[in-house]
PDB file of C-alpha atoms in Angstrom:
ATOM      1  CA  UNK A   1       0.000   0.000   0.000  1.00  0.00           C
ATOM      2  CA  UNK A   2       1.400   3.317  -0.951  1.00  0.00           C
ATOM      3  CA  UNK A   3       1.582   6.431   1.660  1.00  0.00           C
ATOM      4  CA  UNK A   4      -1.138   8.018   0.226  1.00  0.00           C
ATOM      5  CA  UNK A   5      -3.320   4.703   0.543  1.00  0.00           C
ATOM      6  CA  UNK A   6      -2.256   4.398   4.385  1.00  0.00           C
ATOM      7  CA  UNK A   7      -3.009   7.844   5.502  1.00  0.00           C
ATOM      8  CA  UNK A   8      -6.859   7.815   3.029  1.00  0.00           C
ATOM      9  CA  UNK A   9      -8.071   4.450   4.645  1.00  0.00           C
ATOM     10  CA  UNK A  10      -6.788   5.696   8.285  1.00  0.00           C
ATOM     11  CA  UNK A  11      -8.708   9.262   8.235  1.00  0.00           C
ATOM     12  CA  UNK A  12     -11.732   7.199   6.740  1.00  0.00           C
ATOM     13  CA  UNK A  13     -11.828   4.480   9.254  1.00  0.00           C
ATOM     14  CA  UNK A  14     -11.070   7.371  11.915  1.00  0.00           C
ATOM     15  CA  UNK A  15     -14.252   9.237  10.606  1.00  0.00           C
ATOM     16  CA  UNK A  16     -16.225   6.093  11.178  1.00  0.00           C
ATOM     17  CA  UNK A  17     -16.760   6.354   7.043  1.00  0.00           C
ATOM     18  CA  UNK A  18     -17.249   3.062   4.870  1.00  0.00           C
ATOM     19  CA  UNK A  19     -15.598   3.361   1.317  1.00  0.00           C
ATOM     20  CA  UNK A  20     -19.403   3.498  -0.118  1.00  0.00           C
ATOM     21  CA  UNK A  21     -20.051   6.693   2.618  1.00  0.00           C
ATOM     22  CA  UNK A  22     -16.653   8.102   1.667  1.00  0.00           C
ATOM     23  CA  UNK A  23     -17.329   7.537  -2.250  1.00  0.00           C
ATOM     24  CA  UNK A  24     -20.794   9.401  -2.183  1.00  0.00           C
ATOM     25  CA  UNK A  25     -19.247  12.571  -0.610  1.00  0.00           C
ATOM     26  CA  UNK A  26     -16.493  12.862  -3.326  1.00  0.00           C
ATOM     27  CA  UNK A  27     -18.197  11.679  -6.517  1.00  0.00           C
ATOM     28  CA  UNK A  28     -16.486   8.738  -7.234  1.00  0.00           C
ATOM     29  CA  UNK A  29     -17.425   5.050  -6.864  1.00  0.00           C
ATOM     30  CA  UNK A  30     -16.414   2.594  -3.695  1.00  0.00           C
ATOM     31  CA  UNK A  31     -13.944   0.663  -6.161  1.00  0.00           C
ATOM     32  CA  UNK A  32     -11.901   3.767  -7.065  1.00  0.00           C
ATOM     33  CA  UNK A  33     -11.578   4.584  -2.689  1.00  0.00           C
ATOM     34  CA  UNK A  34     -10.913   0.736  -2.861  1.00  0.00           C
ATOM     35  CA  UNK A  35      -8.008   1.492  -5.519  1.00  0.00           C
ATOM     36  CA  UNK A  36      -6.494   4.279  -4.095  1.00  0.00           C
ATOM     37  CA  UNK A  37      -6.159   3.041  -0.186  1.00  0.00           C
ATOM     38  CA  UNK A  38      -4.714  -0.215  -1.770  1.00  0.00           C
ATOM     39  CA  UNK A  39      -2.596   1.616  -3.884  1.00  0.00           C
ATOM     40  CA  UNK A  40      -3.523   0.292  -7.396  1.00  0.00           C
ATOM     41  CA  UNK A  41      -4.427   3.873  -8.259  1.00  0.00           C
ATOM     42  CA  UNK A  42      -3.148   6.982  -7.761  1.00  0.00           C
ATOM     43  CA  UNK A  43      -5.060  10.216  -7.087  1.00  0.00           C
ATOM     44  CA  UNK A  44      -4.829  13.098  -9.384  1.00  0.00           C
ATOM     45  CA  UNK A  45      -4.069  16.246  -8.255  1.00  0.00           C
ATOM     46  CA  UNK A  46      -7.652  17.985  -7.678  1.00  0.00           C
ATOM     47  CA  UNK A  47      -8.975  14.516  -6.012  1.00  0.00           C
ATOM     48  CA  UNK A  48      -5.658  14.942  -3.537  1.00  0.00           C
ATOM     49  CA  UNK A  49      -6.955  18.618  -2.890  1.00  0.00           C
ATOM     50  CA  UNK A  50     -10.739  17.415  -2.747  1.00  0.00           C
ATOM     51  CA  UNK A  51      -9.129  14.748   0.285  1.00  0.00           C
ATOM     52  CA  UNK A  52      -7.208  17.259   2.402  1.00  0.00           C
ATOM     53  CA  UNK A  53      -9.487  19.618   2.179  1.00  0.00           C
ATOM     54  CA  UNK A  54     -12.253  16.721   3.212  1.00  0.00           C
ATOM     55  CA  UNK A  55     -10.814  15.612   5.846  1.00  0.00           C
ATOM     56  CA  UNK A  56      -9.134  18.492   6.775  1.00  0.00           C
ATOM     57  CA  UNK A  57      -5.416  17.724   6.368  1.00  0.00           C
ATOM     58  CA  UNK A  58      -2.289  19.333   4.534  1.00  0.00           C
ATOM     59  CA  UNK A  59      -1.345  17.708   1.294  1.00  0.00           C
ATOM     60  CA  UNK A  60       1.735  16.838   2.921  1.00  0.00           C
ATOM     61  CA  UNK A  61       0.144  14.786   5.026  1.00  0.00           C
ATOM     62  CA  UNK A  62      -1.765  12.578   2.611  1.00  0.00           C
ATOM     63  CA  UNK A  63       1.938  11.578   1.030  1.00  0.00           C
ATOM     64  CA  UNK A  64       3.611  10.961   4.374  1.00  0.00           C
ATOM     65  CA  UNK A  65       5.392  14.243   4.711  1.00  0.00           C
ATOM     66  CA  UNK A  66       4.227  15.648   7.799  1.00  0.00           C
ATOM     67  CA  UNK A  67       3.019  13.797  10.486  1.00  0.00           C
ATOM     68  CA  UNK A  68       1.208  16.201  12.232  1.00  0.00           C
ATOM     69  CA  UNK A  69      -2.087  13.752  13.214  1.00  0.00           C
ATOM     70  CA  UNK A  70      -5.192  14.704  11.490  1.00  0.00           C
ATOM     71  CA  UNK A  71      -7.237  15.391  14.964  1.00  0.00           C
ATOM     72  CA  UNK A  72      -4.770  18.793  14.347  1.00  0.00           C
ATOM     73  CA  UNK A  73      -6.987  20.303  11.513  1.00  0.00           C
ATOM     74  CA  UNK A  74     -10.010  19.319  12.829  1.00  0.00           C
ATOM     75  CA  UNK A  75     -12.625  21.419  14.003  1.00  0.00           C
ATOM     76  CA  UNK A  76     -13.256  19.463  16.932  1.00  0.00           C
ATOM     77  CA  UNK A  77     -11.076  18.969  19.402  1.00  0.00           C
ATOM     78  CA  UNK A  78      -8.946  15.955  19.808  1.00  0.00           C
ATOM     79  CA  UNK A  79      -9.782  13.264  22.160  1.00  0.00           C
ATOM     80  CA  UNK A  80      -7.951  11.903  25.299  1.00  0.00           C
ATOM     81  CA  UNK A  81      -7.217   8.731  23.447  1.00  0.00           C
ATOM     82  CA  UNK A  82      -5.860  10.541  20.670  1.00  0.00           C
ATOM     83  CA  UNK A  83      -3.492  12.404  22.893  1.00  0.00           C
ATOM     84  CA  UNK A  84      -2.213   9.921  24.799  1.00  0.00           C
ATOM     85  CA  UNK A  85      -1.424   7.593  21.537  1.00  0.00           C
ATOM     86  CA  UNK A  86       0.069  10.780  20.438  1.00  0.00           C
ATOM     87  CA  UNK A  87       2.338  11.236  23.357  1.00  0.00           C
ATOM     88  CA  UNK A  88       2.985   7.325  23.385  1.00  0.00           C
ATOM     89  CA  UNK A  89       3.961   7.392  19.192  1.00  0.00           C
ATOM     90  CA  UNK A  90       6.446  10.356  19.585  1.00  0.00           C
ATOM     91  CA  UNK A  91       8.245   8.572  22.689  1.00  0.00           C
ATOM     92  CA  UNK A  92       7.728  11.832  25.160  1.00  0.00           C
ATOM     93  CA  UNK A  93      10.609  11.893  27.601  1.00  0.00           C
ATOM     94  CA  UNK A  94      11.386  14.795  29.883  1.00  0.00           C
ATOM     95  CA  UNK A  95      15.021  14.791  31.037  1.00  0.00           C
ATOM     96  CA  UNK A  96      15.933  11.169  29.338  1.00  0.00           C
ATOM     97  CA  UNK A  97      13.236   9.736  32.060  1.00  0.00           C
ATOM     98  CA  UNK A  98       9.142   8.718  31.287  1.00  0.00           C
ATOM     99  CA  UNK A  99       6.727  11.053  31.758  1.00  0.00           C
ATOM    100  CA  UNK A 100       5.422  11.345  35.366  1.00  0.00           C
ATOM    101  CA  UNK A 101       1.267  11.911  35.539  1.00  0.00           C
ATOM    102  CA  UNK A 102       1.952  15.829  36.458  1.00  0.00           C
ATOM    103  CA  UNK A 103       4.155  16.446  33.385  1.00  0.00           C
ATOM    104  CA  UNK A 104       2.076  14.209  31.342  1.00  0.00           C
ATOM    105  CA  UNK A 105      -1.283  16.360  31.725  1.00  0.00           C
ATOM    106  CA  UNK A 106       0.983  19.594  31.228  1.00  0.00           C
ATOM    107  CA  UNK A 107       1.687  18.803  27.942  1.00  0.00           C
ATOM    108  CA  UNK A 108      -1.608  17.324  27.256  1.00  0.00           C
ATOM    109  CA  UNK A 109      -2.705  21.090  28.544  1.00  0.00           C
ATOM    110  CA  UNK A 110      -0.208  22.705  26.567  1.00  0.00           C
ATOM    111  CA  UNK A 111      -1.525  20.281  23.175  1.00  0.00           C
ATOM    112  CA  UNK A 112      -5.210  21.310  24.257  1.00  0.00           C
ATOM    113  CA  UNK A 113      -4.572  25.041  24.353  1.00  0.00           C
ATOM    114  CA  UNK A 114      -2.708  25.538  21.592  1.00  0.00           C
ATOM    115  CA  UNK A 115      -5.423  23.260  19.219  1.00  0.00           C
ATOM    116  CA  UNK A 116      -7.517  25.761  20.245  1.00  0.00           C
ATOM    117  CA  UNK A 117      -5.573  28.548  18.870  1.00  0.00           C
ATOM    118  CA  UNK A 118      -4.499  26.877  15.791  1.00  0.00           C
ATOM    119  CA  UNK A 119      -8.535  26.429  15.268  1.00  0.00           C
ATOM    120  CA  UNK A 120      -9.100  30.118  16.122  1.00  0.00           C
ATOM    121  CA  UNK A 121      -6.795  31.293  13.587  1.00  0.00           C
ATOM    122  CA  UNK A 122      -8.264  28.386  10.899  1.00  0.00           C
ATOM    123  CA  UNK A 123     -11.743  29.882  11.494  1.00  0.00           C
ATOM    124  CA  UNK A 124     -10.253  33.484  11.047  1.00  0.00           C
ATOM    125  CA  UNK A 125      -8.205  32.171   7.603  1.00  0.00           C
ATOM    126  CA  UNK A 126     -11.570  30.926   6.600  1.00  0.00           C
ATOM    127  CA  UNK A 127     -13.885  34.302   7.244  1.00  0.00           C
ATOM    128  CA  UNK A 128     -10.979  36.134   5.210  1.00  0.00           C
ATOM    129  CA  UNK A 129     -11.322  33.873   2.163  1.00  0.00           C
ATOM    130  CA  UNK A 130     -15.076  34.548   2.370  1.00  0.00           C
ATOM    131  CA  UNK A 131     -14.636  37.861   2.459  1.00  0.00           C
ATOM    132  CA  UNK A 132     -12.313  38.373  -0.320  1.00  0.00           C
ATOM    133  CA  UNK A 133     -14.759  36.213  -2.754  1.00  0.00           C
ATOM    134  CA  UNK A 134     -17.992  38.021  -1.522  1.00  0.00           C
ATOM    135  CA  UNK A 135     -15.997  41.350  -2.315  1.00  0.00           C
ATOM    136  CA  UNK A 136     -14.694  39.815  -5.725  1.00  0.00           C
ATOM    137  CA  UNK A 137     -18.194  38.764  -6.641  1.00  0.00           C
ATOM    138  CA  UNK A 138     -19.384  42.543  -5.768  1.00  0.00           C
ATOM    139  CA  UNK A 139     -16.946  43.987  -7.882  1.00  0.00           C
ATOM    140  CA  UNK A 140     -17.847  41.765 -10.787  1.00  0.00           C
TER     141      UNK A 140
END
């Protein structure tokens, strides 16, 4: 399976989507999902876009470039489970020794907050865009 393949059937299963669900939101048919997460098919370039922007991920992240989890660009906010497989995938160590509970739910904190923020400034990103076509369309 290619990287592309990985990351598409892990954001669908973690959206609780079948191929068939996933296939009716994009247009396509279940056997081209089917293709592309077993990596018999690539993607073009505006499905790629139509994916990140569906499941609200970087392009980078669909080929295995960044691997900044998807719960990041999410509009809602990340669960406890997600966090702590999170902390337990990047190997979190403070001063070459495990995490102790206290510093654990700091960082958690810390993760928390700053989603927050990052989703803040998403939302803002967003109402700009908006704006700009609205005022485009205006001037037409």
């Amino acid at each position: 399976m290619n990287q592309i393949g990985i990351r598409l059937r892990e954001l669908r299963n973690s959206h609780g989507l079948t191929q068939r669900d996933l296939a009716a939101k994009l247009s396509v048919s279940p056997s081209t999902i089917a293709l592309y997460e077993l990596g018999q098919r690539e993607p073009d370039i505006d499905m790629i876009n139509q994916l990140a922007e569906f499941f609200h991920v970087s392009v980078d992240y669909l080929f295995g470039r960044d691997s900044t989890p998807s719960w990041w660009y999410r509009d809602t906010p990340p669960t406890d489970v997600e966090l702590e497989e999170f902390l337990k995938i990047n190997n979190i160590y403070f001063e070459g020794k495990p995490l102790s509970e206290h510093d654990k739910n700091e960082i958690l904190t810390y993760i928390r907050v700053r989603w927050e923020l990052e989703r803040r400034d998403r939302e803002k990103r967003k109402e700009g865009k908006k704006e700009g076509k609205e005022k485009e369309k205006s001037n037409s």
